[in-house]
Amino acid sequence: MSHTPPPARLGFLYPGHAAEDDYPLMGSMIEPPAQITLIHTEFLEDAHTVEALSEMGSVSRLSKGAEALAGSGIESVMWTSTSASFVLGLDGIRQQIDTLEKLLGVPASTTAMAFARAVKAIDAKRVAIAATYPEEVAQRFRAFLNHFDIEVVHLASRGIITAAEVGLLEKDAVIEFALANVREEADALLMPDTALHSSAWLTDLEQAIGQPILTANQVSFWEALRLCGKLSPQSGLGSLFEHMPED
């Protein structure tokens, strides 16, 4: 008789409202289904600017969100904003992770760090980026990836200011944006915005572009499972979930 492992209990801190429904959807798509606890964090301004994102990802904002997760029984916690972690640099990300781990006593990470690990997990050396952000913020994502020796061969910026607007992009628009920015010399395409819906369309996206695709909510969910030791091969969530990391 085979033993079914207990479901993963995953915590997510998500700024505002945009594509947070990707997380319970992914939780229902894996076997066994994961238990998702998602807390919406607050911020002063919904804007993809360095100033607004720095405030959004501040220790005080994350600490308040963590308080709402205390006692929930989660096994790992993610700060699910790519830009409101990488704009703060590696030291800022480390502070975010340390804050969450100390407050909640479980492994923690951020979406930006999840991207770096996911790129390595699929053994991608060169990547293209299709970013919904304005140019200044998108360039900071490139700089973040450079710290991990990930070569960016193409970077596109869609220039959308608010997460709310990004969350309204539908399947056809997301696939079109991906297709416009896939590059033959790249090993994968990255779409770094947790406000962007993608989870229901990962198979269609990869089939359309003919390459592995890494999206923000996908890598966040993958990282949450990895952190608590419950990552296993899954179908329907892209090539990433077919590659198991060595550590």
Coordinates of N, CA, C and O in Angstrom, one line a residue, residues 27-209:
G27 N -2.7 25.4 -5.8 CA -2.8 24.4 -4.7 C -3.7 23.3 -5.0 O -3.5 22.1 -4.6
S28 N -4.7 23.5 -5.8 CA -5.7 22.5 -6.2 C -5.2 21.7 -7.4 O -5.7 20.6 -7.6
M29 N -4.1 22.1 -8.1 CA -3.6 21.5 -9.2 C -2.6 20.4 -8.9 O -2.3 19.6 -9.8
I30 N -2.0 20.4 -7.7 CA -1.0 19.4 -7.4 C -1.6 18.3 -6.6 O -2.7 18.3 -6.1
E31 N -0.8 17.2 -6.5 CA -1.2 16.0 -5.8 C -0.1 15.7 -4.7 O 1.1 15.5 -5.1
P32 N -0.5 15.6 -3.4 CA -1.8 16.0 -2.9 C -2.0 17.5 -2.9 O -1.1 18.2 -2.9
P33 N -3.3 17.9 -3.0 CA -3.6 19.4 -3.0 C -3.0 20.0 -1.8 O -2.9 19.5 -0.7
A34 N -2.4 21.2 -2.0 CA -1.8 22.0 -0.9 C -2.9 22.9 -0.2 O -3.8 23.3 -0.8
Q35 N -2.6 23.1 1.1 CA -3.4 24.0 1.9 C -2.8 25.4 1.8 O -1.6 25.6 2.2
I36 N -3.6 26.4 1.3 CA -3.0 27.7 1.1 C -3.6 28.7 2.1 O -4.8 28.8 2.2
T37 N -2.7 29.4 2.7 CA -3.2 30.6 3.6 C -2.5 31.8 3.0 O -1.3 32.0 2.9
L38 N -3.4 32.7 2.5 CA -2.9 33.9 1.8 C -3.4 35.2 2.6 O -4.6 35.3 2.8
I39 N -2.5 36.0 2.9 CA -2.7 37.3 3.6 C -2.4 38.4 2.6 O -1.3 38.5 2.1
H40 N -3.4 39.4 2.5 CA -3.1 40.6 1.7 C -2.4 41.6 2.6 O -2.9 42.0 3.6
T41 N -1.3 42.1 2.1 CA -0.5 43.1 2.8 C -0.9 44.5 2.2 O -1.4 44.6 1.1
E42 N -0.7 45.5 3.0 CA -1.1 46.9 2.7 C 0.1 47.7 2.1 O 1.2 47.3 2.3
F43 N -0.2 48.8 1.5 CA 0.8 49.7 1.0 C 0.2 51.0 0.8 O -1.0 51.2 0.8
L44 N 1.1 52.0 0.6 CA 0.6 53.4 0.4 C 0.1 53.7 -1.0 O -0.9 54.4 -1.2
E45 N 0.8 53.0 -2.0 CA 0.5 53.4 -3.4 C 0.7 52.1 -4.3 O 1.7 51.5 -4.2
D46 N -0.3 51.8 -5.1 CA -0.2 50.8 -6.1 C 0.5 51.4 -7.3 O -0.1 51.9 -8.2
A47 N 1.8 51.2 -7.3 CA 2.6 51.8 -8.4 C 3.9 51.0 -8.6 O 4.6 50.7 -7.6
H48 N 4.3 50.7 -9.8 CA 5.5 50.1 -10.1 C 6.6 51.2 -10.2 O 7.2 51.4 -11.3
T49 N 6.9 51.8 -9.1 CA 8.0 52.8 -9.0 C 8.9 52.3 -7.8 O 8.4 51.6 -6.9
V50 N 10.1 52.7 -7.9 CA 11.1 52.3 -6.9 C 10.6 52.7 -5.5 O 10.7 51.9 -4.5
E51 N 10.2 53.9 -5.4 CA 9.7 54.5 -4.1 C 8.5 53.7 -3.5 O 8.6 53.3 -2.4
A52 N 7.5 53.5 -4.3 CA 6.3 52.8 -3.9 C 6.6 51.4 -3.5 O 6.1 50.8 -2.5
L53 N 7.4 50.7 -4.4 CA 7.8 49.3 -4.1 C 8.6 49.1 -2.9 O 8.5 48.1 -2.2
S54 N 9.5 50.1 -2.6 CA 10.3 50.0 -1.4 C 9.5 50.1 -0.2 O 9.7 49.4 0.8
E55 N 8.5 50.9 -0.2 CA 7.6 51.0 1.0 C 6.7 49.8 1.1 O 6.5 49.2 2.2
M56 N 6.3 49.2 0.0 CA 5.5 48.0 -0.1 C 6.2 46.8 0.6 O 5.6 46.0 1.2
G57 N 7.5 46.8 0.3 CA 8.3 45.6 0.8 C 9.0 45.9 2.1 O 9.9 45.2 2.4
S58 N 8.6 47.0 2.8 CA 9.4 47.3 4.0 C 9.1 46.3 5.1 O 8.1 45.5 5.1
V59 N 10.0 46.3 6.0 CA 9.9 45.3 7.2 C 8.7 45.5 7.9 O 8.0 44.6 8.4
S60 N 8.2 46.8 8.1 CA 7.0 47.0 8.9 C 5.8 46.4 8.2 O 4.9 45.9 8.8
R61 N 5.7 46.5 6.8 CA 4.6 45.9 6.1 C 4.6 44.4 6.2 O 3.6 43.8 6.4
L62 N 5.8 43.8 6.0 CA 5.9 42.4 6.1 C 5.6 41.9 7.5 O 5.0 40.8 7.7
S63 N 6.1 42.6 8.5 CA 5.8 42.2 9.9 C 4.4 42.2 10.2 O 3.9 41.2 10.9
K64 N 3.6 43.2 9.7 CA 2.2 43.2 10.0 C 1.5 42.0 9.3 O 0.6 41.4 9.9
G65 N 1.9 41.7 8.1 CA 1.4 40.6 7.4 C 1.7 39.3 8.1 O 0.8 38.4 8.2
A66 N 2.9 39.1 8.6 CA 3.3 37.9 9.3 C 2.5 37.7 10.6 O 2.2 36.6 10.9
E67 N 2.1 38.8 11.2 CA 1.3 38.7 12.4 C 0.0 37.9 12.1 O -0.5 37.1 12.9
A68 N -0.6 38.2 10.9 CA -1.8 37.5 10.6 C -1.6 36.1 10.2 O -2.6 35.3 10.2
L69 N -0.4 35.7 9.9 CA -0.1 34.2 9.6 C 0.3 33.4 10.9 O 0.3 32.2 10.8
A70 N 0.6 34.1 12.0 CA 1.0 33.5 13.2 C 0.0 32.5 13.7 O -1.2 32.8 13.7
G71 N 0.4 31.3 14.0 CA -0.5 30.3 14.5 C -1.3 29.5 13.4 O -2.2 28.8 13.8
S72 N -1.0 29.8 12.1 CA -1.8 29.2 11.1 C -1.4 27.8 10.7 O -2.0 27.1 9.9
G73 N -0.2 27.4 11.2 CA 0.2 26.0 10.9 C 1.0 25.9 9.6 O 1.2 24.8 9.2
I74 N 1.3 27.0 9.0 CA 2.1 26.9 7.7 C 3.5 26.3 7.9 O 4.0 26.4 9.0
E75 N 4.0 25.7 6.8 CA 5.3 25.1 6.9 C 6.3 26.0 6.2 O 7.6 25.7 6.3
S76 N 5.9 26.9 5.4 CA 6.8 27.9 4.7 C 6.1 29.1 4.4 O 4.8 29.1 4.4
V77 N 6.8 30.2 4.2 CA 6.1 31.5 3.9 C 6.9 32.2 2.8 O 8.1 32.2 2.7
M78 N 6.1 32.8 1.9 CA 6.6 33.5 0.7 C 6.2 35.0 0.7 O 5.0 35.2 1.0
W79 N 7.1 35.9 0.5 CA 6.7 37.3 0.2 C 6.5 37.3 -1.3 O 7.5 37.3 -2.1
T80 N 5.3 37.4 -1.8 CA 5.0 37.2 -3.2 C 4.9 38.5 -3.9 O 3.8 38.9 -4.4
S81 N 6.0 39.2 -4.0 CA 6.2 40.3 -4.8 C 7.6 40.3 -5.4 O 8.5 40.2 -4.6
T82 N 7.7 40.2 -6.7 CA 9.0 40.2 -7.3 C 9.7 41.5 -7.1 O 10.8 41.7 -6.6
S83 N 9.0 42.6 -7.6 CA 9.6 43.9 -7.7 C 9.8 44.5 -6.3 O 10.8 45.2 -6.1
A84 N 8.9 44.2 -5.3 CA 9.0 44.8 -4.0 C 10.0 44.0 -3.1 O 10.0 44.1 -1.9
S85 N 10.8 43.2 -3.8 CA 12.0 42.6 -3.2 C 13.2 43.0 -3.9 O 14.2 43.5 -3.3
F86 N 13.3 42.7 -5.3 CA 14.5 43.0 -6.0 C 14.9 44.5 -6.0 O 16.1 44.9 -6.1
V87 N 13.9 45.4 -5.9 CA 14.3 46.9 -5.9 C 15.1 47.2 -4.6 O 15.8 48.2 -4.6
L88 N 15.0 46.4 -3.6 CA 15.7 46.7 -2.4 C 17.1 46.1 -2.4 O 17.9 46.3 -1.4
G89 N 17.5 45.3 -3.4 CA 18.8 44.7 -3.5 C 18.9 43.5 -2.6 O 18.0 43.1 -1.9
L90 N 20.1 42.8 -2.7 CA 20.3 41.6 -2.0 C 20.2 41.7 -0.5 O 19.7 40.9 0.2
D91 N 20.7 42.8 0.0 CA 20.7 43.1 1.5 C 19.2 43.3 1.9 O 18.8 42.8 3.0
G92 N 18.4 44.0 1.1 CA 17.0 44.2 1.5 C 16.3 42.9 1.4 O 15.4 42.6 2.3
I93 N 16.5 42.0 0.5 CA 15.9 40.7 0.4 C 16.2 39.9 1.6 O 15.4 39.2 2.2
R94 N 17.5 39.9 1.9 CA 17.9 39.1 3.1 C 17.2 39.6 4.4 O 16.8 38.8 5.2
Q95 N 17.0 40.9 4.5 CA 16.3 41.4 5.6 C 14.8 41.0 5.6 O 14.3 40.7 6.7
Q96 N 14.2 41.0 4.5 CA 12.8 40.5 4.3 C 12.7 39.1 4.8 O 11.8 38.7 5.6
I97 N 13.6 38.2 4.3 CA 13.6 36.8 4.6 C 13.8 36.6 6.1 O 13.1 35.8 6.8
D98 N 14.9 37.2 6.7 CA 15.2 37.1 8.1 C 14.0 37.5 9.0 O 13.7 36.9 10.0
T99 N 13.3 38.6 8.6 CA 12.2 39.1 9.3 C 11.1 38.1 9.4 O 10.6 37.8 10.5
L100 N 10.8 37.5 8.3 CA 9.7 36.5 8.2 C 10.1 35.2 9.0 O 9.2 34.6 9.7
E101 N 11.3 34.8 8.8 CA 11.7 33.5 9.5 C 11.7 33.7 11.0 O 11.3 32.8 11.7
K102 N 12.1 34.9 11.5 CA 12.2 35.1 12.9 C 10.8 35.2 13.5 O 10.5 34.7 14.6
L103 N 9.9 35.9 12.8 CA 8.5 36.1 13.3 C 7.7 34.8 13.2 O 6.8 34.6 14.1
L104 N 7.9 34.0 12.2 CA 7.0 32.8 12.0 C 7.7 31.5 12.3 O 7.0 30.5 12.4
G105 N 9.0 31.4 12.4 CA 9.7 30.2 12.7 C 9.6 29.1 11.6 O 9.7 27.9 11.9
V106 N 9.4 29.5 10.4 CA 9.4 28.6 9.3 C 10.3 29.2 8.2 O 10.6 30.4 8.1
P107 N 10.8 28.3 7.2 CA 11.6 28.9 6.1 C 10.8 29.9 5.3 O 9.6 29.8 5.1
A108 N 11.5 30.9 4.8 CA 10.9 32.0 4.1 C 11.7 32.3 2.9 O 12.9 32.0 2.8
S109 N 11.1 32.9 1.9 CA 11.8 33.4 0.7 C 10.9 34.5 0.1 O 9.8 34.9 0.6
T110 N 11.4 35.0 -1.1 CA 10.7 36.0 -1.8 C 10.6 35.6 -3.3 O 11.4 34.7 -3.7
T111 N 9.7 36.2 -4.0 CA 9.5 35.8 -5.4 C 10.8 36.1 -6.2 O 11.2 35.3 -7.1
A112 N 11.5 37.1 -5.9 CA 12.8 37.4 -6.6 C 13.8 36.3 -6.4 O 14.4 35.8 -7.4
M113 N 13.9 35.8 -5.2 CA 14.9 34.7 -5.0 C 14.4 33.5 -5.6 O 15.2 32.6 -6.1
A114 N 13.1 33.3 -5.6 CA 12.5 32.1 -6.3 C 12.8 32.1 -7.8 O 13.1 31.0 -8.3
F115 N 12.8 33.2 -8.4 CA 13.3 33.3 -9.8 C 14.7 32.8 -10.0 O 15.0 32.0 -10.9
A116 N 15.6 33.3 -9.2 CA 17.0 33.0 -9.3 C 17.2 31.5 -9.1 O 17.9 30.8 -9.9
R117 N 16.5 30.9 -8.1 CA 16.6 29.4 -7.9 C 16.0 28.6 -9.0 O 16.5 27.6 -9.4
A118 N 14.8 29.1 -9.5 CA 14.1 28.4 -10.6 C 14.9 28.4 -11.9 O 15.0 27.3 -12.6
V119 N 15.6 29.5 -12.2 CA 16.4 29.5 -13.4 C 17.5 28.5 -13.3 O 17.8 27.7 -14.3
K120 N 18.1 28.4 -12.1 CA 19.2 27.4 -11.9 C 18.6 26.0 -12.0 O 19.2 25.0 -12.5
A121 N 17.4 25.8 -11.5 CA 16.8 24.4 -11.4 C 16.5 23.9 -12.8 O 16.6 22.6 -13.0
I122 N 16.2 24.7 -13.8 CA 16.0 24.2 -15.1 C 17.2 24.4 -16.0 O 17.2 24.1 -17.2
D123 N 18.3 24.7 -15.3 CA 19.6 24.8 -16.0 C 19.6 25.8 -17.1 O 20.2 25.5 -18.2
A124 N 19.0 26.9 -17.0 CA 19.0 27.9 -18.0 C 20.1 28.9 -17.7 O 20.3 29.4 -16.6
K125 N 20.9 29.1 -18.8 CA 22.1 30.0 -18.7 C 21.8 31.4 -19.2 O 22.3 32.4 -18.7
R126 N 20.9 31.5 -20.2 CA 20.5 32.7 -20.8 C 19.0 32.8 -20.8 O 18.3 31.8 -21.1
V127 N 18.5 34.0 -20.5 CA 17.0 34.2 -20.4 C 16.6 35.4 -21.1 O 17.4 36.4 -21.3
A128 N 15.3 35.4 -21.5 CA 14.7 36.6 -22.0 C 13.6 37.0 -21.0 O 13.1 36.2 -20.2
I129 N 13.4 38.3 -20.9 CA 12.4 38.8 -19.9 C 11.3 39.6 -20.6 O 11.6 40.5 -21.4
A130 N 10.1 39.2 -20.3 CA 8.9 40.0 -20.7 C 8.3 40.6 -19.4 O 7.5 39.9 -18.7
A131 N 8.6 41.8 -19.1 CA 8.2 42.4 -17.8 C 7.1 43.4 -18.1 O 7.1 44.2 -19.0
T132 N 6.1 43.3 -17.2 CA 5.0 44.3 -17.3 C 5.3 45.6 -16.8 O 4.6 46.6 -17.0
Y133 N 6.4 45.7 -16.0 CA 6.8 46.9 -15.3 C 7.3 48.1 -16.3 O 7.6 47.8 -17.4
P134 N 7.4 49.3 -15.7 CA 8.1 50.3 -16.4 C 9.6 50.0 -16.6 O 10.1 49.1 -15.8
E135 N 10.2 50.7 -17.5 CA 11.6 50.3 -17.9 C 12.6 50.4 -16.7 O 13.4 49.5 -16.5
E136 N 12.5 51.4 -15.8 CA 13.4 51.5 -14.7 C 13.3 50.3 -13.8 O 14.4 49.8 -13.3
V137 N 12.1 49.9 -13.5 CA 12.0 48.7 -12.6 C 12.4 47.4 -13.3 O 13.1 46.6 -12.7
A138 N 12.1 47.3 -14.6 CA 12.5 46.1 -15.3 C 14.1 46.0 -15.3 O 14.6 44.9 -15.2
Q139 N 14.7 47.1 -15.5 CA 16.2 47.1 -15.5 C 16.8 46.6 -14.2 O 17.8 46.0 -14.1
R140 N 16.1 46.9 -13.1 CA 16.6 46.4 -11.8 C 16.4 44.9 -11.7 O 17.2 44.3 -10.9
F141 N 15.4 44.4 -12.3 CA 15.3 42.9 -12.3 C 16.5 42.3 -13.1 O 17.1 41.3 -12.6
R142 N 16.9 42.9 -14.2 CA 18.1 42.4 -14.9 C 19.3 42.5 -14.0 O 20.1 41.5 -14.0
A143 N 19.5 43.6 -13.3 CA 20.6 43.7 -12.4 C 20.6 42.7 -11.3 O 21.7 42.2 -10.9
F144 N 19.4 42.4 -10.8 CA 19.3 41.4 -9.8 C 19.8 40.0 -10.3 O 20.5 39.3 -9.6
L145 N 19.3 39.6 -11.5 CA 19.7 38.3 -12.0 C 21.2 38.2 -12.3 O 21.8 37.2 -12.2
N146 N 21.8 39.4 -12.6 CA 23.2 39.4 -12.9 C 24.0 38.9 -11.7 O 25.1 38.4 -11.8
H147 N 23.5 39.1 -10.5 CA 24.2 38.7 -9.3 C 24.4 37.2 -9.2 O 25.2 36.6 -8.6
F148 N 23.5 36.5 -10.0 CA 23.5 35.0 -10.0 C 24.1 34.5 -11.3 O 23.9 33.3 -11.6
D149 N 24.8 35.3 -12.0 CA 25.4 34.9 -13.3 C 24.4 34.4 -14.3 O 24.7 33.5 -15.1
I150 N 23.2 35.0 -14.3 CA 22.2 34.7 -15.3 C 22.2 35.8 -16.3 O 22.0 36.9 -16.1
E151 N 22.5 35.4 -17.6 CA 22.6 36.3 -18.7 C 21.3 36.6 -19.3 O 20.5 35.7 -19.7
V152 N 21.0 37.9 -19.3 CA 19.7 38.4 -19.9 C 20.0 38.8 -21.4 O 20.7 39.8 -21.6
V153 N 19.4 38.1 -22.3 CA 19.7 38.3 -23.7 C 18.7 39.3 -24.3 O 18.9 39.8 -25.4
H154 N 17.6 39.5 -23.6 CA 16.5 40.3 -24.1 C 15.7 40.8 -23.0 O 15.3 40.0 -22.1
L155 N 15.3 42.1 -22.9 CA 14.5 42.6 -21.9 C 13.4 43.5 -22.5 O 13.7 44.5 -23.2
A156 N 12.1 43.2 -22.3 CA 11.0 44.0 -22.8 C 10.3 44.6 -21.6 O 10.1 43.9 -20.6
S157 N 9.9 45.8 -21.7 CA 9.1 46.5 -20.6 C 7.7 46.9 -21.2 O 7.7 47.6 -22.2
R158 N 6.7 46.5 -20.6 CA 5.3 46.8 -21.1 C 4.9 48.2 -20.5 O 3.9 48.8 -21.0
G159 N 5.5 48.7 -19.4 CA 5.3 50.0 -18.9 C 4.0 50.2 -18.2 O 3.5 51.3 -18.0
I160 N 3.5 49.1 -17.6 CA 2.2 49.2 -16.8 C 2.6 49.7 -15.4 O 3.4 49.1 -14.7
I161 N 1.9 50.7 -14.9 CA 2.2 51.3 -13.6 C 1.6 50.5 -12.5 O 2.3 50.2 -11.5
T162 N 0.3 50.2 -12.5 CA -0.3 49.6 -11.4 C -0.5 48.1 -11.5 O -0.7 47.5 -12.6
A163 N -0.4 47.4 -10.3 CA -0.7 46.0 -10.3 C -2.1 45.6 -10.7 O -2.4 44.6 -11.3
A164 N -3.0 46.5 -10.3 CA -4.5 46.3 -10.6 C -4.7 46.2 -12.1 O -5.4 45.3 -12.6
E165 N -4.0 47.0 -12.9 CA -4.1 46.9 -14.4 C -3.5 45.7 -14.9 O -4.0 45.0 -15.8
V166 N -2.3 45.3 -14.4 CA -1.7 44.0 -14.8 C -2.6 42.8 -14.6 O -2.8 41.9 -15.4
G167 N -3.3 42.8 -13.4 CA -4.2 41.7 -13.1 C -5.4 41.5 -14.0 O -6.0 40.5 -14.0
L168 N -5.7 42.6 -14.9 CA -6.8 42.5 -15.8 C -6.4 41.9 -17.1 O -7.2 41.6 -18.0
L169 N -5.1 41.6 -17.4 CA -4.6 41.0 -18.6 C -5.1 39.6 -18.7 O -4.9 38.8 -17.8
E170 N -5.7 39.3 -19.8 CA -6.3 38.0 -20.0 C -5.4 37.1 -20.8 O -4.3 37.5 -21.3
K171 N -5.8 35.8 -21.0 CA -4.9 34.8 -21.5 C -4.3 35.2 -22.9 O -3.1 35.1 -23.1
D172 N -5.1 35.6 -23.8 CA -4.6 35.9 -25.1 C -3.6 37.0 -25.1 O -2.6 37.0 -25.8
A173 N -3.8 38.0 -24.3 CA -2.9 39.1 -24.1 C -1.5 38.7 -23.5 O -0.5 39.1 -24.0
V174 N -1.6 37.8 -22.6 CA -0.4 37.2 -21.9 C 0.4 36.4 -22.9 O 1.6 36.5 -23.0
I175 N -0.3 35.5 -23.6 CA 0.4 34.7 -24.6 C 1.0 35.6 -25.7 O 2.1 35.4 -26.2
E176 N 0.3 36.6 -26.2 CA 0.8 37.5 -27.2 C 2.1 38.2 -26.7 O 3.0 38.4 -27.4
F177 N 2.0 38.7 -25.5 CA 3.2 39.3 -24.9 C 4.4 38.4 -24.8 O 5.5 38.7 -25.1
A178 N 4.1 37.1 -24.4 CA 5.2 36.1 -24.3 C 5.8 35.9 -25.7 O 7.0 35.8 -25.9
L179 N 4.9 35.7 -26.7 CA 5.4 35.3 -28.0 C 6.2 36.5 -28.6 O 7.2 36.2 -29.3
A180 N 5.9 37.7 -28.3 CA 6.6 38.8 -28.8 C 8.0 38.9 -28.3 O 8.9 39.6 -28.9
N181 N 8.3 38.2 -27.2 CA 9.6 38.4 -26.5 C 10.3 37.2 -26.3 O 11.4 37.2 -25.6
V182 N 9.9 36.1 -26.8 CA 10.7 34.8 -26.8 C 11.9 35.0 -27.8 O 11.8 35.6 -28.8
R183 N 13.0 34.5 -27.4 CA 14.2 34.6 -28.2 C 14.9 33.2 -28.3 O 15.1 32.5 -27.3
E184 N 15.3 32.9 -29.6 CA 15.9 31.6 -29.8 C 17.2 31.4 -29.0 O 17.5 30.2 -28.6
E185 N 17.9 32.4 -28.8 CA 19.2 32.3 -28.1 C 19.0 32.2 -26.5 O 20.0 31.9 -25.8
A186 N 17.8 32.3 -26.1 CA 17.5 32.2 -24.6 C 17.1 30.8 -24.3 O 16.5 30.1 -25.2
D187 N 17.3 30.3 -23.1 CA 16.9 29.0 -22.6 C 15.6 29.0 -22.0 O 15.0 27.9 -21.8
A188 N 15.1 30.2 -21.7 CA 13.8 30.3 -21.0 C 13.3 31.7 -21.1 O 14.1 32.7 -21.3
L189 N 12.0 31.9 -20.9 CA 11.4 33.2 -20.9 C 10.9 33.5 -19.4 O 10.2 32.6 -18.9
L190 N 11.2 34.7 -18.9 CA 10.7 35.0 -17.5 C 9.7 36.1 -17.6 O 9.9 37.1 -18.4
M191 N 8.6 36.0 -16.9 CA 7.5 37.0 -16.8 C 7.4 37.4 -15.3 O 6.6 36.7 -14.6
P192 N 8.1 38.4 -14.8 CA 8.3 38.6 -13.4 C 7.3 39.6 -12.8 O 7.6 40.7 -12.4
D193 N 6.0 39.2 -12.6 CA 5.1 40.1 -11.9 C 4.0 39.2 -11.3 O 3.2 38.6 -12.0
T194 N 3.9 39.2 -9.9 CA 2.9 38.4 -9.3 C 1.5 39.0 -9.5 O 0.5 38.3 -9.1
A195 N 1.4 40.1 -10.1 CA 0.0 40.7 -10.4 C -0.5 40.1 -11.7 O -1.7 40.3 -12.1
L196 N 0.4 39.3 -12.4 CA 0.0 38.8 -13.7 C -0.5 37.4 -13.6 O 0.2 36.5 -13.1
H197 N -1.8 37.1 -14.0 CA -2.3 35.8 -14.0 C -1.5 34.9 -15.0 O -1.1 35.4 -16.1
S198 N -1.3 33.7 -14.6 CA -0.5 32.8 -15.5 C -0.8 31.3 -15.2 O -0.6 30.5 -16.1
S199 N -1.2 31.0 -14.0 CA -1.1 29.6 -13.5 C -2.0 28.7 -14.3 O -1.7 27.5 -14.6
A200 N -3.2 29.1 -14.8 CA -4.1 28.3 -15.5 C -3.6 28.1 -17.0 O -4.1 27.2 -17.7
W201 N -2.6 28.9 -17.4 CA -2.2 28.9 -18.8 C -0.8 28.5 -19.0 O -0.3 28.6 -20.2
L202 N -0.1 27.9 -18.0 CA 1.3 27.6 -18.2 C 1.6 26.6 -19.3 O 2.5 26.8 -20.1
T203 N 0.8 25.6 -19.4 CA 1.0 24.6 -20.5 C 0.8 25.3 -21.8 O 1.6 25.1 -22.8
D204 N -0.3 26.1 -22.0 CA -0.5 26.8 -23.2 C 0.6 27.8 -23.6 O 1.0 27.9 -24.7
L205 N 1.1 28.4 -22.5 CA 2.2 29.4 -22.8 C 3.4 28.7 -23.3 O 4.1 29.1 -24.2
E206 N 3.8 27.6 -22.7 CA 5.0 26.9 -23.1 C 4.8 26.3 -24.5 O 5.8 26.3 -25.3
Q207 N 3.7 25.8 -24.8 CA 3.4 25.2 -26.1 C 3.5 26.4 -27.2 O 4.0 26.1 -28.3
A208 N 3.0 27.5 -26.8 CA 3.0 28.7 -27.7 C 4.4 29.1 -28.1 O 4.7 29.4 -29.2
I209 N 5.3 29.2 -27.0 CA 6.6 29.8 -27.3 C 7.7 28.7 -27.5 O 8.8 29.0 -28.0

